[in-house]
């Protein structure tokens, strides 16, 4: 790999390290998702609003939820790696 | 960026579903054509789908103790096409709505329009425009992915503002509020997604393409 080709992999690695560091420094408290903040804002703006529907099914705990998120990421990564590998070996 | 289940009045939920519908129909036709064409097209769609699944699962803590996730739509939009990506993005959204309770089925139309349609076409448009201006491929890809991400969040903010702005201060008071909520978390993520997209496109090069580039 040329020196120029190293720029992006290094950048990505740096970002991952940064994300982990931020996550650590945030402590135990799970950061509130932007989606949840938007939901709170909806209730502030329209106090009478009643959500028309609830999700059919919800993960029982935060642990279960992160497990499912990890599963989704793993599936995506597998599909990506497999496809990229096949594309690269294409003559 | 998902609007949670139930968090759009029925009229809005149905309206956005109606707007998304033609993109789905057209996209499904394009995807089924791609699946029967050259194997390369199928593999590129596979890579695009995998990337979108991976990125939208990454809940990354961002500024101000908030977290959000990138969308991963741009890669597929520039490599496979924005119409195809409207379908792939929607599959990701259905999965997240049913399995993770993120987003929802009533809000699927709105979320698909914001992420898969606006996000995909923005990426494609920026990519074509940048290419015509003769900018380097890395720069154009980076901009396509980052702007696609931001366009998605602006659309979500717009959808929430026209649905809920009416009661107090109207749309123009509500829109900046929702933009503020999303923008803070989304700008760093858009930059990260831009870099990752460039990385993966370079990785997915075939040997022939890489060799040609070295010669040129």
Short mmCIF file of C-alpha atoms in Angstrom, two decimals:
data_model
loop_
_atom_site.label_atom_id
_atom_site.label_comp_id
_atom_site.label_asym_id
_atom_site.label_seq_id
_atom_site.Cartn_x
_atom_site.Cartn_y
_atom_site.Cartn_z
CA UNK A 1 0.00 0.00 0.00
CA UNK A 2 1.34 3.41 -0.92
CA UNK A 3 1.74 6.22 1.60
CA UNK A 4 -1.25 8.00 0.08
CA UNK A 5 -3.30 4.85 0.37
CA UNK A 6 -2.59 4.80 4.10
CA UNK A 7 -4.35 8.09 4.78
CA UNK A 8 -7.90 6.75 4.84
CA UNK A 9 -7.33 3.55 6.86
CA UNK A 10 -5.41 5.61 9.42
CA UNK A 11 -8.20 8.16 9.56
CA UNK A 12 -10.81 5.48 10.11
CA UNK A 13 -8.75 3.84 12.86
CA UNK A 14 -8.32 7.23 14.55
CA UNK A 15 -12.08 7.81 14.43
CA UNK A 16 -12.78 4.44 16.03
CA UNK A 17 -10.30 5.16 18.81
CA UNK A 18 -11.88 8.59 19.31
CA UNK A 19 -15.35 7.08 19.51
CA UNK A 20 -14.21 4.57 22.13
CA UNK A 21 -12.54 7.32 24.16
CA UNK A 22 -15.63 9.51 24.05
CA UNK A 23 -17.73 6.55 25.08
CA UNK A 24 -15.48 5.91 28.05
CA UNK A 25 -15.34 9.48 29.20
CA UNK A 26 -19.12 9.62 29.08
CA UNK A 27 -19.16 7.21 32.03
CA UNK A 28 -21.92 4.74 32.78
CA UNK A 29 -24.77 6.93 31.67
CA UNK A 30 -25.91 5.94 28.22
CA UNK A 31 -25.94 9.06 26.04
CA UNK A 32 -29.45 10.05 25.12
CA UNK A 33 -30.20 9.40 21.48
CA UNK A 34 -31.05 12.33 19.24
CA UNK A 35 -34.27 10.49 18.36
CA UNK A 36 -35.32 10.54 22.02
CA UNK A 37 -34.53 14.24 22.27
CA UNK A 38 -36.73 14.88 19.25
CA UNK A 39 -39.50 12.89 20.93
CA UNK A 40 -39.20 15.01 24.08
CA UNK A 41 -39.34 18.13 21.95
CA UNK A 42 -42.57 16.91 20.34
CA UNK A 43 -44.17 16.63 23.78
CA UNK A 44 -42.94 20.11 24.71
CA UNK A 45 -44.35 21.59 21.51
CA UNK A 46 -47.62 19.72 21.47
CA UNK A 47 -48.39 18.80 25.11
CA UNK A 48 -51.71 17.24 24.16
CA UNK A 49 -50.23 14.90 21.57
CA UNK A 50 -50.90 11.25 22.11
CA UNK A 51 -48.73 8.88 20.06
CA UNK A 52 -51.11 7.10 17.74
CA UNK A 53 -49.34 3.74 18.05
CA UNK A 54 -46.86 1.84 20.12
CA UNK A 55 -44.20 -0.49 18.69
CA UNK A 56 -45.45 -4.06 18.32
CA UNK A 57 -42.46 -5.39 20.19
CA UNK A 58 -39.65 -3.80 22.17
CA UNK A 59 -36.35 -5.15 23.46
CA UNK A 60 -36.86 -6.04 27.13
CA UNK A 61 -33.70 -4.39 28.42
CA UNK A 62 -30.83 -2.12 27.40
CA UNK A 63 -28.60 -5.19 27.37
CA UNK A 64 -30.90 -7.02 24.97
CA UNK A 65 -31.14 -3.91 22.82
CA UNK A 66 -27.37 -3.51 22.50
CA UNK A 67 -27.07 -7.20 21.72
CA UNK A 68 -29.53 -6.80 18.85
CA UNK A 69 -27.70 -3.69 17.63
CA UNK A 70 -24.45 -5.64 17.69
CA UNK A 71 -26.16 -8.43 15.74
CA UNK A 72 -27.28 -5.99 13.09
CA UNK A 73 -23.76 -4.55 12.81
CA UNK A 74 -22.25 -8.04 12.58
CA UNK A 75 -24.67 -9.06 9.83
CA UNK A 76 -23.90 -5.87 7.90
CA UNK A 77 -20.16 -6.33 8.30
CA UNK A 78 -20.32 -9.95 7.11
CA UNK A 79 -22.33 -9.04 4.03
CA UNK A 80 -20.00 -6.12 3.29
CA UNK A 81 -16.80 -8.13 3.71
CA UNK A 82 -18.14 -11.01 1.63
CA UNK A 83 -19.26 -8.72 -1.21
CA UNK A 84 -16.10 -6.62 -1.20
CA UNK A 85 -13.98 -9.76 -1.16
CA UNK A 86 -15.85 -11.17 -4.18
CA UNK A 87 -15.64 -7.82 -5.99
CA UNK A 88 -11.89 -7.65 -5.44
CA UNK A 89 -11.24 -11.16 -6.67
CA UNK A 90 -13.29 -10.44 -9.80
CA UNK A 91 -10.75 -10.55 -12.67
CA UNK B 1 -32.83 10.00 12.66
CA UNK B 2 -35.83 7.74 13.00
CA UNK B 3 -39.16 9.24 13.87
CA UNK B 4 -40.43 6.90 16.56
CA UNK B 5 -43.50 4.72 16.15
CA UNK B 6 -46.64 6.81 16.52
CA UNK B 7 -44.83 10.14 16.52
CA UNK B 8 -46.54 11.50 13.43
CA UNK B 9 -50.24 12.30 13.21
CA UNK B 10 -52.08 9.82 10.98
CA UNK B 11 -52.53 12.26 8.11
CA UNK B 12 -48.80 12.98 8.00
CA UNK B 13 -47.86 9.31 8.33
CA UNK B 14 -50.11 8.39 5.42
CA UNK B 15 -48.98 11.37 3.37
CA UNK B 16 -45.30 10.48 3.63
CA UNK B 17 -46.05 6.85 2.86
CA UNK B 18 -47.82 8.01 -0.31
CA UNK B 19 -44.82 10.12 -1.27
CA UNK B 20 -42.40 7.23 -0.68
CA UNK B 21 -44.54 4.70 -2.56
CA UNK B 22 -43.53 5.57 -6.17
CA UNK B 23 -39.85 5.47 -5.15
CA UNK B 24 -40.36 1.99 -3.71
CA UNK B 25 -42.14 0.70 -6.80
CA UNK B 26 -39.55 2.11 -9.17
CA UNK B 27 -36.73 0.91 -6.90
CA UNK B 28 -38.03 -2.65 -6.67
CA UNK B 29 -38.10 -2.84 -10.46
CA UNK B 30 -34.51 -1.60 -10.66
CA UNK B 31 -33.31 -4.00 -7.94
CA UNK B 32 -34.89 -7.04 -9.56
CA UNK B 33 -33.28 -6.04 -12.85
CA UNK B 34 -29.90 -5.67 -11.11
CA UNK B 35 -30.22 -9.12 -9.53
CA UNK B 36 -30.56 -10.82 -12.89
CA UNK B 37 -27.87 -8.76 -14.60
CA UNK B 38 -24.10 -9.18 -14.27
CA UNK B 39 -22.95 -10.68 -10.94
CA UNK B 40 -20.98 -7.50 -10.30
CA UNK B 41 -24.20 -5.52 -9.89
CA UNK B 42 -25.47 -8.06 -7.37
CA UNK B 43 -22.24 -7.92 -5.37
CA UNK B 44 -22.25 -4.12 -5.40
CA UNK B 45 -25.81 -4.15 -4.05
CA UNK B 46 -24.67 -6.65 -1.41
CA UNK B 47 -21.83 -4.36 -0.36
CA UNK B 48 -24.22 -1.38 -0.31
CA UNK B 49 -26.73 -3.27 1.84
CA UNK B 50 -24.05 -4.54 4.22
CA UNK B 51 -22.62 -1.05 4.61
CA UNK B 52 -26.05 0.46 5.33
CA UNK B 53 -26.85 -2.26 7.88
CA UNK B 54 -23.49 -1.84 9.57
CA UNK B 55 -23.49 1.96 9.75
CA UNK B 56 -27.07 2.39 10.89
CA UNK B 57 -26.38 -0.03 13.75
CA UNK B 58 -23.52 2.07 15.07
CA UNK B 59 -24.97 4.21 17.81
CA UNK B 60 -22.09 6.56 18.28
CA UNK B 61 -21.90 8.98 21.18
CA UNK B 62 -21.54 12.46 19.86
CA UNK B 63 -21.24 15.97 21.24
CA UNK B 64 -23.32 17.19 24.19
CA UNK B 65 -23.93 13.74 25.68
CA UNK B 66 -26.16 12.74 22.84
CA UNK B 67 -25.87 9.81 20.50
CA UNK B 68 -26.93 9.09 16.97
CA UNK B 69 -25.94 6.98 14.04
CA UNK B 70 -24.76 7.47 10.46
CA UNK B 71 -27.00 6.24 7.61
CA UNK B 72 -24.60 4.51 5.18
CA UNK B 73 -26.84 5.26 2.20
CA UNK B 74 -24.40 7.26 0.07
CA UNK B 75 -22.09 4.38 -0.84
CA UNK B 76 -24.85 2.41 -2.53
CA UNK B 77 -26.40 5.50 -4.09
CA UNK B 78 -23.24 6.38 -6.01
CA UNK B 79 -22.19 2.79 -6.83
CA UNK B 80 -25.53 1.05 -7.46
CA UNK B 81 -27.92 3.96 -7.99
CA UNK B 82 -30.29 6.05 -5.86
CA UNK B 83 -33.42 4.18 -6.98
CA UNK B 84 -31.95 0.87 -5.83
CA UNK B 85 -30.87 2.44 -2.55
CA UNK B 86 -34.43 3.59 -1.80
CA UNK B 87 -35.31 -0.11 -1.48
CA UNK B 88 -32.17 -1.19 0.39
CA UNK B 89 -32.54 1.68 2.87
CA UNK B 90 -36.18 0.78 3.47
CA UNK B 91 -35.23 -2.83 4.24
CA UNK B 92 -32.84 -1.54 6.91
CA UNK B 93 -35.60 0.66 8.34
CA UNK B 94 -38.13 -2.21 8.44
CA UNK B 95 -35.60 -4.35 10.28
CA UNK B 96 -34.89 -1.62 12.82
CA UNK B 97 -38.59 -0.89 13.31
CA UNK B 98 -39.61 -4.50 13.89
CA UNK B 99 -36.60 -5.92 15.72
CA UNK B 100 -35.15 -2.94 17.57
CA UNK B 101 -38.25 -0.75 18.03
CA UNK B 102 -36.32 2.11 16.42
CA UNK B 103 -38.48 4.05 14.03
CA UNK B 104 -41.82 2.47 13.25
CA UNK B 105 -44.18 1.04 10.72
CA UNK B 106 -46.54 4.02 10.76
CA UNK B 107 -43.54 6.33 10.33
CA UNK B 108 -41.82 4.06 7.80
CA UNK B 109 -42.86 6.20 4.83
CA UNK B 110 -41.51 9.38 6.42
CA UNK B 111 -38.27 7.74 7.56
CA UNK B 112 -37.74 6.02 4.22
CA UNK B 113 -38.30 9.28 2.39
CA UNK B 114 -35.78 11.12 4.59
CA UNK B 115 -33.07 8.48 4.69
CA UNK B 116 -33.41 6.32 1.60
CA UNK B 117 -34.87 8.79 -0.93
CA UNK B 118 -33.54 12.24 0.02
CA UNK B 119 -30.29 10.78 1.38
CA UNK B 120 -29.72 8.65 -1.70
CA UNK B 121 -30.54 11.28 -4.30
CA UNK B 122 -28.47 13.92 -2.49
CA UNK B 123 -25.44 11.63 -2.53
CA UNK B 124 -25.97 10.84 -6.20
CA UNK B 125 -26.48 14.52 -7.11
CA UNK B 126 -23.40 15.72 -5.24
CA UNK B 127 -21.36 12.89 -6.75
CA UNK B 128 -22.40 13.76 -10.31
CA UNK B 129 -21.97 17.50 -9.78
CA UNK B 130 -18.54 17.10 -8.19
CA UNK B 131 -17.44 14.77 -10.96
CA UNK B 132 -18.50 17.31 -13.56
CA UNK B 133 -16.56 20.04 -11.75
CA UNK B 134 -13.51 17.80 -12.01
CA UNK B 135 -12.81 17.50 -8.28
CA UNK B 136 -10.85 14.50 -7.05
CA UNK B 137 -12.80 11.30 -6.50
CA UNK B 138 -11.99 11.18 -2.78
CA UNK B 139 -13.27 14.71 -2.19
CA UNK B 140 -16.44 14.12 -4.18
CA UNK B 141 -17.23 10.85 -2.37
CA UNK B 142 -16.59 12.42 1.00
CA UNK B 143 -18.90 15.35 0.23
CA UNK B 144 -21.58 13.06 -1.23
CA UNK B 145 -21.71 10.92 1.91
CA UNK B 146 -21.47 13.78 4.43
CA UNK B 147 -24.11 15.91 2.67
CA UNK B 148 -26.41 12.93 2.19
CA UNK B 149 -26.29 12.34 5.93
CA UNK B 150 -27.06 15.98 6.68
CA UNK B 151 -29.86 16.14 4.11
CA UNK B 152 -31.51 13.16 5.79
CA UNK B 153 -31.52 14.85 9.18
CA UNK B 154 -32.76 18.14 7.75
CA UNK B 155 -35.65 16.24 6.16
CA UNK B 156 -36.51 14.55 9.46
CA UNK B 157 -36.46 17.95 11.19
CA UNK B 158 -38.73 19.31 8.43
CA UNK B 159 -41.18 16.42 8.81
CA UNK B 160 -41.42 16.89 12.57
CA UNK B 161 -41.72 20.66 12.27
CA UNK B 162 -44.64 20.61 9.83
CA UNK B 163 -46.36 17.98 11.96
CA UNK B 164 -45.95 19.64 15.35
CA UNK B 165 -45.09 23.28 14.71
CA UNK B 166 -48.70 24.32 14.36
CA UNK B 167 -49.59 24.66 18.02
CA UNK B 168 -46.88 27.04 19.15
CA UNK B 169 -45.10 29.49 16.90
CA UNK B 170 -45.66 27.47 13.74
CA UNK B 171 -43.24 25.76 11.39
CA UNK B 172 -40.59 28.47 11.43
CA UNK B 173 -40.22 28.28 15.20
CA UNK B 174 -40.24 24.49 15.29
CA UNK B 175 -37.86 23.74 12.40
CA UNK B 176 -34.74 25.35 13.95
CA UNK B 177 -35.46 23.52 17.21
CA UNK B 178 -35.48 20.10 15.57
CA UNK B 179 -32.51 21.00 13.38
CA UNK B 180 -30.65 21.98 16.56
CA UNK B 181 -31.39 18.62 18.16
CA UNK B 182 -30.09 16.65 15.20
CA UNK B 183 -27.35 18.93 13.87
CA UNK B 184 -25.21 18.84 16.99
CA UNK B 185 -24.92 15.06 16.94
CA UNK B 186 -24.95 14.70 13.21
CA UNK B 187 -22.18 16.96 11.98
CA UNK B 188 -19.32 14.88 13.47
CA UNK B 189 -21.05 11.70 12.29
CA UNK B 190 -21.44 13.05 8.77
CA UNK B 191 -17.70 13.67 8.63
CA UNK B 192 -16.99 10.16 9.91
CA UNK B 193 -19.37 8.62 7.39
CA UNK B 194 -17.73 10.61 4.58
CA UNK B 195 -14.33 9.18 5.43
CA UNK B 196 -15.60 5.62 5.83
CA UNK B 197 -17.38 5.76 2.48
CA UNK B 198 -14.19 6.79 0.67
CA UNK B 199 -12.34 4.00 2.44
CA UNK B 200 -14.81 1.29 1.44
CA UNK B 201 -15.09 2.44 -2.19
CA UNK B 202 -11.30 2.23 -2.49
CA UNK B 203 -11.32 -1.18 -0.82
CA UNK B 204 -13.94 -2.55 -3.20
CA UNK B 205 -11.83 -1.85 -6.28
CA UNK B 206 -11.08 -4.87 -8.42
CA UNK B 207 -7.47 -5.64 -9.28
CA UNK B 208 -8.07 -4.50 -12.84
CA UNK B 209 -9.39 -1.14 -11.70
CA UNK B 210 -6.47 -0.67 -9.30
CA UNK B 211 -3.99 -1.62 -12.01
CA UNK B 212 -5.57 0.82 -14.46
CA UNK B 213 -5.35 3.55 -11.89
CA UNK B 214 -1.68 2.89 -11.25
CA UNK B 215 -1.00 3.10 -14.99
CA UNK B 216 -2.94 6.34 -15.24
#
